Short mmCIF file of C-alpha atoms in Angstrom, two decimals:
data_model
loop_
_atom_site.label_atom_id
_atom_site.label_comp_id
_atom_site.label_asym_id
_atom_site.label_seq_id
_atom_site.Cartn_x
_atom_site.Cartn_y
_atom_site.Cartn_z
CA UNK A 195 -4.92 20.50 -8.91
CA UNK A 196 -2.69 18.01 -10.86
CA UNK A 197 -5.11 16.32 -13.55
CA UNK A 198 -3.70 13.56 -16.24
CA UNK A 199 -7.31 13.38 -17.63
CA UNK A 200 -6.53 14.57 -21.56
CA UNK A 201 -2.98 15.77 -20.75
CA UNK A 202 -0.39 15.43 -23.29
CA UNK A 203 3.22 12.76 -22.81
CA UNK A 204 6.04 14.01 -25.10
CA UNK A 205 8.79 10.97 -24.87
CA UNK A 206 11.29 10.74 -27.86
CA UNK A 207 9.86 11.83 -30.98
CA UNK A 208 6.04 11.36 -30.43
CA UNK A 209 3.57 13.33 -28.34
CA UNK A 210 0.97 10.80 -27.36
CA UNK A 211 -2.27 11.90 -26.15
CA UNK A 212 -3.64 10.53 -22.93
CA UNK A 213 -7.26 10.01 -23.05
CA UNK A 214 -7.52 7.13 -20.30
CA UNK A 215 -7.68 7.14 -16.45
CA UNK A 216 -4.17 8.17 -15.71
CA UNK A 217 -4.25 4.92 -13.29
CA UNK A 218 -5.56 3.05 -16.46
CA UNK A 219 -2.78 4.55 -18.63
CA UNK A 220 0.22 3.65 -16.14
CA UNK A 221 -1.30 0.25 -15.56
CA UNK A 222 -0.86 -0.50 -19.00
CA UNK A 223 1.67 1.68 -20.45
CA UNK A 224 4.12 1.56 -17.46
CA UNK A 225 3.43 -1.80 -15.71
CA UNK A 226 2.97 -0.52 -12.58
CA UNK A 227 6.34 0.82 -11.63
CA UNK A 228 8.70 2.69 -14.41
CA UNK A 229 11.60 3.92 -12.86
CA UNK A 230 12.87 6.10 -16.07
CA UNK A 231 16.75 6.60 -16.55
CA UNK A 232 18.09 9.88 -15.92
CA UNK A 233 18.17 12.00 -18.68
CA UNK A 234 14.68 10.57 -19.92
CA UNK A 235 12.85 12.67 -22.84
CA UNK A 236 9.31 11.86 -20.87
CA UNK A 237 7.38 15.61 -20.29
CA UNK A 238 4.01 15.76 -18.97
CA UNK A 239 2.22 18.99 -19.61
CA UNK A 240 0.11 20.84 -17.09
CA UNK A 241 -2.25 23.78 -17.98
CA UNK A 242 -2.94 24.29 -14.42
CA UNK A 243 0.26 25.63 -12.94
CA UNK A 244 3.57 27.25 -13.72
CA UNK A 245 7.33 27.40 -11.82
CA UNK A 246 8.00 30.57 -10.38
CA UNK A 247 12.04 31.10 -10.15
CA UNK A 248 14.28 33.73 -8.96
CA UNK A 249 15.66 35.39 -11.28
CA UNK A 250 12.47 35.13 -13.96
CA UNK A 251 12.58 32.31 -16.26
CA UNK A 252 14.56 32.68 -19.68
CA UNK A 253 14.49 31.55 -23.04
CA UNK A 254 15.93 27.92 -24.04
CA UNK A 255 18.34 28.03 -27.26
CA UNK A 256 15.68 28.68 -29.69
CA UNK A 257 14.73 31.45 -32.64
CA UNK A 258 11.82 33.39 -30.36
CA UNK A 259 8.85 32.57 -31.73
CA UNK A 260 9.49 29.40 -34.16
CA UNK A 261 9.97 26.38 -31.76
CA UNK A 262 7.18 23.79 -30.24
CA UNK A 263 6.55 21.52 -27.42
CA UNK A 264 9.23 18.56 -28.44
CA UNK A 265 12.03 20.90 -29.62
CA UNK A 266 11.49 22.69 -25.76
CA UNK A 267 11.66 19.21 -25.05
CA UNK A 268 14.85 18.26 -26.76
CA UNK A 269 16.20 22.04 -26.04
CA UNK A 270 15.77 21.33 -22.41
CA UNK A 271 17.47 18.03 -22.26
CA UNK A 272 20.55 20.13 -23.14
CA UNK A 273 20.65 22.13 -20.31
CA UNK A 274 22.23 20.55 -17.71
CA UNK A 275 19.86 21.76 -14.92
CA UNK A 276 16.77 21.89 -17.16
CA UNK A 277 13.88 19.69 -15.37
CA UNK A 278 10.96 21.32 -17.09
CA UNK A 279 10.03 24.65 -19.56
CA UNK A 280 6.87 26.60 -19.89
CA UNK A 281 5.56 26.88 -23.60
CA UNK A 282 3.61 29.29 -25.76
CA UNK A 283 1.97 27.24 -28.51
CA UNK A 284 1.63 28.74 -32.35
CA UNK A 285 -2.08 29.18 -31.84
CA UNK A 286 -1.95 31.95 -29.27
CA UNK A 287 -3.92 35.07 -31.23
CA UNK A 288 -1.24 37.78 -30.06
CA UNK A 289 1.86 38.16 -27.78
CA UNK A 290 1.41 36.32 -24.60
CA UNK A 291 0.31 39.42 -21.99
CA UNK A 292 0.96 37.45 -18.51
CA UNK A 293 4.28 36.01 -19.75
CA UNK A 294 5.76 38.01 -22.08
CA UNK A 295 6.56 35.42 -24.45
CA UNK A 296 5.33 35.08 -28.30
CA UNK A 297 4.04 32.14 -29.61
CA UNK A 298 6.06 29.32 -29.75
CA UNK A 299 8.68 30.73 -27.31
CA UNK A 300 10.01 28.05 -24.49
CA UNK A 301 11.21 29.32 -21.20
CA UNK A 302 12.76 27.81 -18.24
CA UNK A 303 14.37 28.28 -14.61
CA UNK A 304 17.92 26.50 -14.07
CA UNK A 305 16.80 23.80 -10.81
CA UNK A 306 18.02 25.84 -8.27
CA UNK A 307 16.42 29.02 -9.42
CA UNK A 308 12.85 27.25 -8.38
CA UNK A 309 11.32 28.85 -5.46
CA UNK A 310 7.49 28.20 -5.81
CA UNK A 311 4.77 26.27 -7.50
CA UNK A 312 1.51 28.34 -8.67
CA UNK A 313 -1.47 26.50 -9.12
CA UNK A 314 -3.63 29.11 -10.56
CA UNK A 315 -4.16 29.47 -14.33
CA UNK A 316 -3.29 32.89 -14.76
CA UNK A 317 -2.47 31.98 -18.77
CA UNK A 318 -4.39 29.20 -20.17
CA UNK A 319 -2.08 29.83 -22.97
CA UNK A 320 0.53 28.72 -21.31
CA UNK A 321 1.84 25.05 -20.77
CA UNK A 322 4.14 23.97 -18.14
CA UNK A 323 6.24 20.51 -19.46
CA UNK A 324 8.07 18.64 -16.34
CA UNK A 325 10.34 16.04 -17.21
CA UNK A 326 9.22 13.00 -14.94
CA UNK A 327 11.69 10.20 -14.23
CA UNK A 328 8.96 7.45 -12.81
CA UNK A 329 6.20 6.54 -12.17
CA UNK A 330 4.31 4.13 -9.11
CA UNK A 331 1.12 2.62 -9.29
CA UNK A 332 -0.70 1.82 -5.92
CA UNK A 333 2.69 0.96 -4.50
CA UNK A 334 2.36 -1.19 -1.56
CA UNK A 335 1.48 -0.40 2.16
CA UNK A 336 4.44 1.86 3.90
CA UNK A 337 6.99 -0.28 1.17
CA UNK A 338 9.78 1.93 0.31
CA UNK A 339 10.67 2.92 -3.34
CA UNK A 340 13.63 4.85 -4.53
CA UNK A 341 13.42 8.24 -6.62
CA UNK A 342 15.60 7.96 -9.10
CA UNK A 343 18.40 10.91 -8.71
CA UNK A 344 17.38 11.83 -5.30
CA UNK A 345 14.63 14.41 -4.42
CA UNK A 346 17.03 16.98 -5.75
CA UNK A 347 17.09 20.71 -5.69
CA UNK A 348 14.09 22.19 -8.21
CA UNK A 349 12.66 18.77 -8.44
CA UNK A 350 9.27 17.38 -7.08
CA UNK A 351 7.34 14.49 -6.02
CA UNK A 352 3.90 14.22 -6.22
CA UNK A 353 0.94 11.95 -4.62
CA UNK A 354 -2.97 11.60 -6.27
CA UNK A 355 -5.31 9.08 -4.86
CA UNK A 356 -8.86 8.80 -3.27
CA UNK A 357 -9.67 8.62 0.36
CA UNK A 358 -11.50 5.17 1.17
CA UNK A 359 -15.58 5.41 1.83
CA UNK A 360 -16.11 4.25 4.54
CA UNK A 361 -12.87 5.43 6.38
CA UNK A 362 -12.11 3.61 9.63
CA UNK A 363 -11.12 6.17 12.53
CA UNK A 364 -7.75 5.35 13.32
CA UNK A 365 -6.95 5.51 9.16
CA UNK A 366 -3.84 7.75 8.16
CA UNK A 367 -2.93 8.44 4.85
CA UNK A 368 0.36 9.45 4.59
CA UNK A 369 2.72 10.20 1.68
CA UNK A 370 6.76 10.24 3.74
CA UNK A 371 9.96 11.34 1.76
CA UNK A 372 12.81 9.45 3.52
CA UNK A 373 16.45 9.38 3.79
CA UNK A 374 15.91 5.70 4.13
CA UNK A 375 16.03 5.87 7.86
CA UNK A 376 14.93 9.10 8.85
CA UNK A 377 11.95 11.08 7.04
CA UNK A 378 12.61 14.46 5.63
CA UNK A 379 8.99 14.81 5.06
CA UNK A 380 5.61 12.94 6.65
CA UNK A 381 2.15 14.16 5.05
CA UNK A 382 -0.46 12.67 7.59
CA UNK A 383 -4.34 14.06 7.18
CA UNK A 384 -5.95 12.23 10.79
CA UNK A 385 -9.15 11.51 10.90
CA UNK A 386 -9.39 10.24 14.42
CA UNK A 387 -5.27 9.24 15.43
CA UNK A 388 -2.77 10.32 17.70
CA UNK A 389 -5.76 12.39 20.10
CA UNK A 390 -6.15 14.35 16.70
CA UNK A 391 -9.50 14.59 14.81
CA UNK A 392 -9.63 15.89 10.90
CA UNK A 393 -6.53 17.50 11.32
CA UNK A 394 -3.32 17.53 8.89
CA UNK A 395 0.40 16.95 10.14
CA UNK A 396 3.68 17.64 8.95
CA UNK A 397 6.35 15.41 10.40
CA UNK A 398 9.37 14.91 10.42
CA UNK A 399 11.88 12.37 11.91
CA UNK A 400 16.01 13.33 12.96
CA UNK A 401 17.48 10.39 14.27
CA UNK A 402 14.89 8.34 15.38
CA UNK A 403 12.82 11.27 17.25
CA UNK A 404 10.07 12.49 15.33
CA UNK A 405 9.04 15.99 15.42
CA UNK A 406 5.94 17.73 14.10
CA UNK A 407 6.44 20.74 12.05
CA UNK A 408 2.58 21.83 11.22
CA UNK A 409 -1.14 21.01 11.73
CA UNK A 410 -3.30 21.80 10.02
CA UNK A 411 -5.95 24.67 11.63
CA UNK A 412 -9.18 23.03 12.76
CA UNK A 413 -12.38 23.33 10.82
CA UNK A 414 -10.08 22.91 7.15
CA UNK A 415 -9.99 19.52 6.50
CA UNK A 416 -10.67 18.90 2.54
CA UNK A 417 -10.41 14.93 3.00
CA UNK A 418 -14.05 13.45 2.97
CA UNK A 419 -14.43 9.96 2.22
CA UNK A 420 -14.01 8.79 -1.44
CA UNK A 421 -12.57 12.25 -2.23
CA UNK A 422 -9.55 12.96 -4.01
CA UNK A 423 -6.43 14.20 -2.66
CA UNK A 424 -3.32 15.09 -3.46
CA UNK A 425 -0.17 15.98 -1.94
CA UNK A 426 3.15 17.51 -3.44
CA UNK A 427 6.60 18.18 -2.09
CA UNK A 428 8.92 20.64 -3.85
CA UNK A 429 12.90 20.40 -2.79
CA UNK A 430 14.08 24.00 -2.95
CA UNK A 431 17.16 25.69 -1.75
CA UNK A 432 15.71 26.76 1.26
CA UNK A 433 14.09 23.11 2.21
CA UNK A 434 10.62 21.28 1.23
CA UNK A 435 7.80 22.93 0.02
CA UNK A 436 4.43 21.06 0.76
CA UNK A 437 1.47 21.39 -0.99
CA UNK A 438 -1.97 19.79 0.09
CA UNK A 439 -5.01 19.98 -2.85
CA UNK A 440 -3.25 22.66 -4.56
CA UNK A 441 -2.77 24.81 -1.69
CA UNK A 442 0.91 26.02 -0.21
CA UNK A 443 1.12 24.66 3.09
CA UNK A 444 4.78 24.76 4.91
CA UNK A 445 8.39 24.71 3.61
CA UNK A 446 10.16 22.09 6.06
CA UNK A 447 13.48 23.31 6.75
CA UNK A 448 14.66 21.26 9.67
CA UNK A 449 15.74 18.86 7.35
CA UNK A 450 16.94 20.86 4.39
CA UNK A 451 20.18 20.16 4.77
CA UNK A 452 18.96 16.92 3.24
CA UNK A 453 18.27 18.31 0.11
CA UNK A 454 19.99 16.20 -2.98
CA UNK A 455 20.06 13.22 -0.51
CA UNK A 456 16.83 12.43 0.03
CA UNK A 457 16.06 8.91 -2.50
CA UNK A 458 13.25 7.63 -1.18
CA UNK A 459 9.45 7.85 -0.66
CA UNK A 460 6.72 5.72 0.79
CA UNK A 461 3.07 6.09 0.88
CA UNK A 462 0.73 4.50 3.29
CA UNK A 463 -3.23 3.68 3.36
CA UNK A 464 -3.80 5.51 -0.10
CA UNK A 465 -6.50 4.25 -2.51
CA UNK A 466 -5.95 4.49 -5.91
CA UNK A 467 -2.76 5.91 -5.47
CA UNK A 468 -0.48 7.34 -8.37
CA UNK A 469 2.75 8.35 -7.50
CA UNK A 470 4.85 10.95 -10.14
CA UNK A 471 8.34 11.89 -9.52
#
């Protein structure tokens, strides 16, 4: 699962280290909404996950062995389809097994390389850096908010809040990835809506006609009240990879061909809602 607690910001020249509630931290820090240019120098490090591209990842423009997290950082920025690298850092005992990589070695995937997301720590050695364009704090009810640069190829969007205790039976809390009219992607975990009970759908909506791509199998519902939850959507070459808690779910594909289009995102009956993109 995607965790802020302790994780590490690199933006410019400093790394600062975030020790507050990530809500906290982007209340005060970010002011609620930060829409970042394109091009930002703002990395967030996971621990907890890596990309997995095809072909493997290679090496940004750097001696092997002698670079660290903010010269990835500014390495990246070079590459003109660099959105994150996985680092080695100096304090790794001997070569990297799972990886490959010595110490202090950066590698990435090109965007359109990205295929997959793994969530399991095979390396705790390893650090994944994404380099996030905004940020939105509890944004409002269904309200719609752009992404800056689109939901583009190798790029992802991601959703952490906390279901409400008590939960009222008709309550929906759903994270949508729109074309502005149409939605190329509706997360909605039902608790008692739409003749469904604890069950998760995957929607979609093609001029004006919505259509539902998945549900969730019954008896698997990880959503009890005043637990977290998180939801992720990956834009890959062959459409929109969803994850639910960590877990691969679907790829959507009925809308892929909106892929590099898709600017918008709305999120709906979410406490405590963070939303990174």
């Amino acid at each position: 699962m995607i965790n802020l607690y302790g994780q590490e910001l690199t933006r410019g020249s400093a790394t600062l280290s975030v020790m507050l509630s990530p809500l906290l931290y982007y209340l005060i820090v970010w002011s609620s909404v930060c829409t970042c240019a394109l091009g930002s120098t703002t990395f967030v490090k996971y621990t907890d996950r890596k990309f997995i591209c095809r072909p493997d990842p290679v090496p940004l423009r750097l001696s092997p062995g002698w670079g660290n997290n903010l010269a990835c950082a500014r390495q990246c920025q070079r590459q003109l389809h660099c959105i994150a690298f996985m680092f080695t850092p100096h304090n790794t005992i001997s070569q990297n097994t799972a990886t490959g990589a010595r110490p202090g070695t950066c590698l990435w995937c090109p965007a359109s390389t990205i295929v997959n997301i793994s969530f399991t720590a095979t390396d705790p050695l390893l650090e994944t850096w994404i380099n996030v364009l905004g940020y939105l704090v509890q944004p409002k009810n269904r309200e719609l908010f752009a992404i800056p640069g689109a939901l583009s190829v190798g790029r992802i969007v991601i959703l952490q809040g906390r279901v409400p205790d008590p939960v009222l039976h008709s309550s929906q809390f759903t994270l949508y990835i729109n074309n502005s009219e149409n939605v190329a992607v509706g997360i909605s975990p039902r608790f008692l809506s739409h003749k469904n009970f604890k069950r998760v759908a995957i929607l979609t909506r093609i001029n004006g006609e919505w259509k539902e791509e998945y549900l969730w199998p019954k008896g698997f519902f990880p959503f009890p009240p005043g637990g977290k939850i998180e939801f992720a959507v990956l834009a890959t070459g062959e459409g929109f990879r969803v994850y639910i808690n960590g877990d691969f779910t679907v790829t959507v594909t009925s809308t892929a061909h909106w892929l590099d289009e898709v600017g918008y995102a709305a999120v709906r009956n979410i406490n405590e809602a963070l939303v990174t993109f």
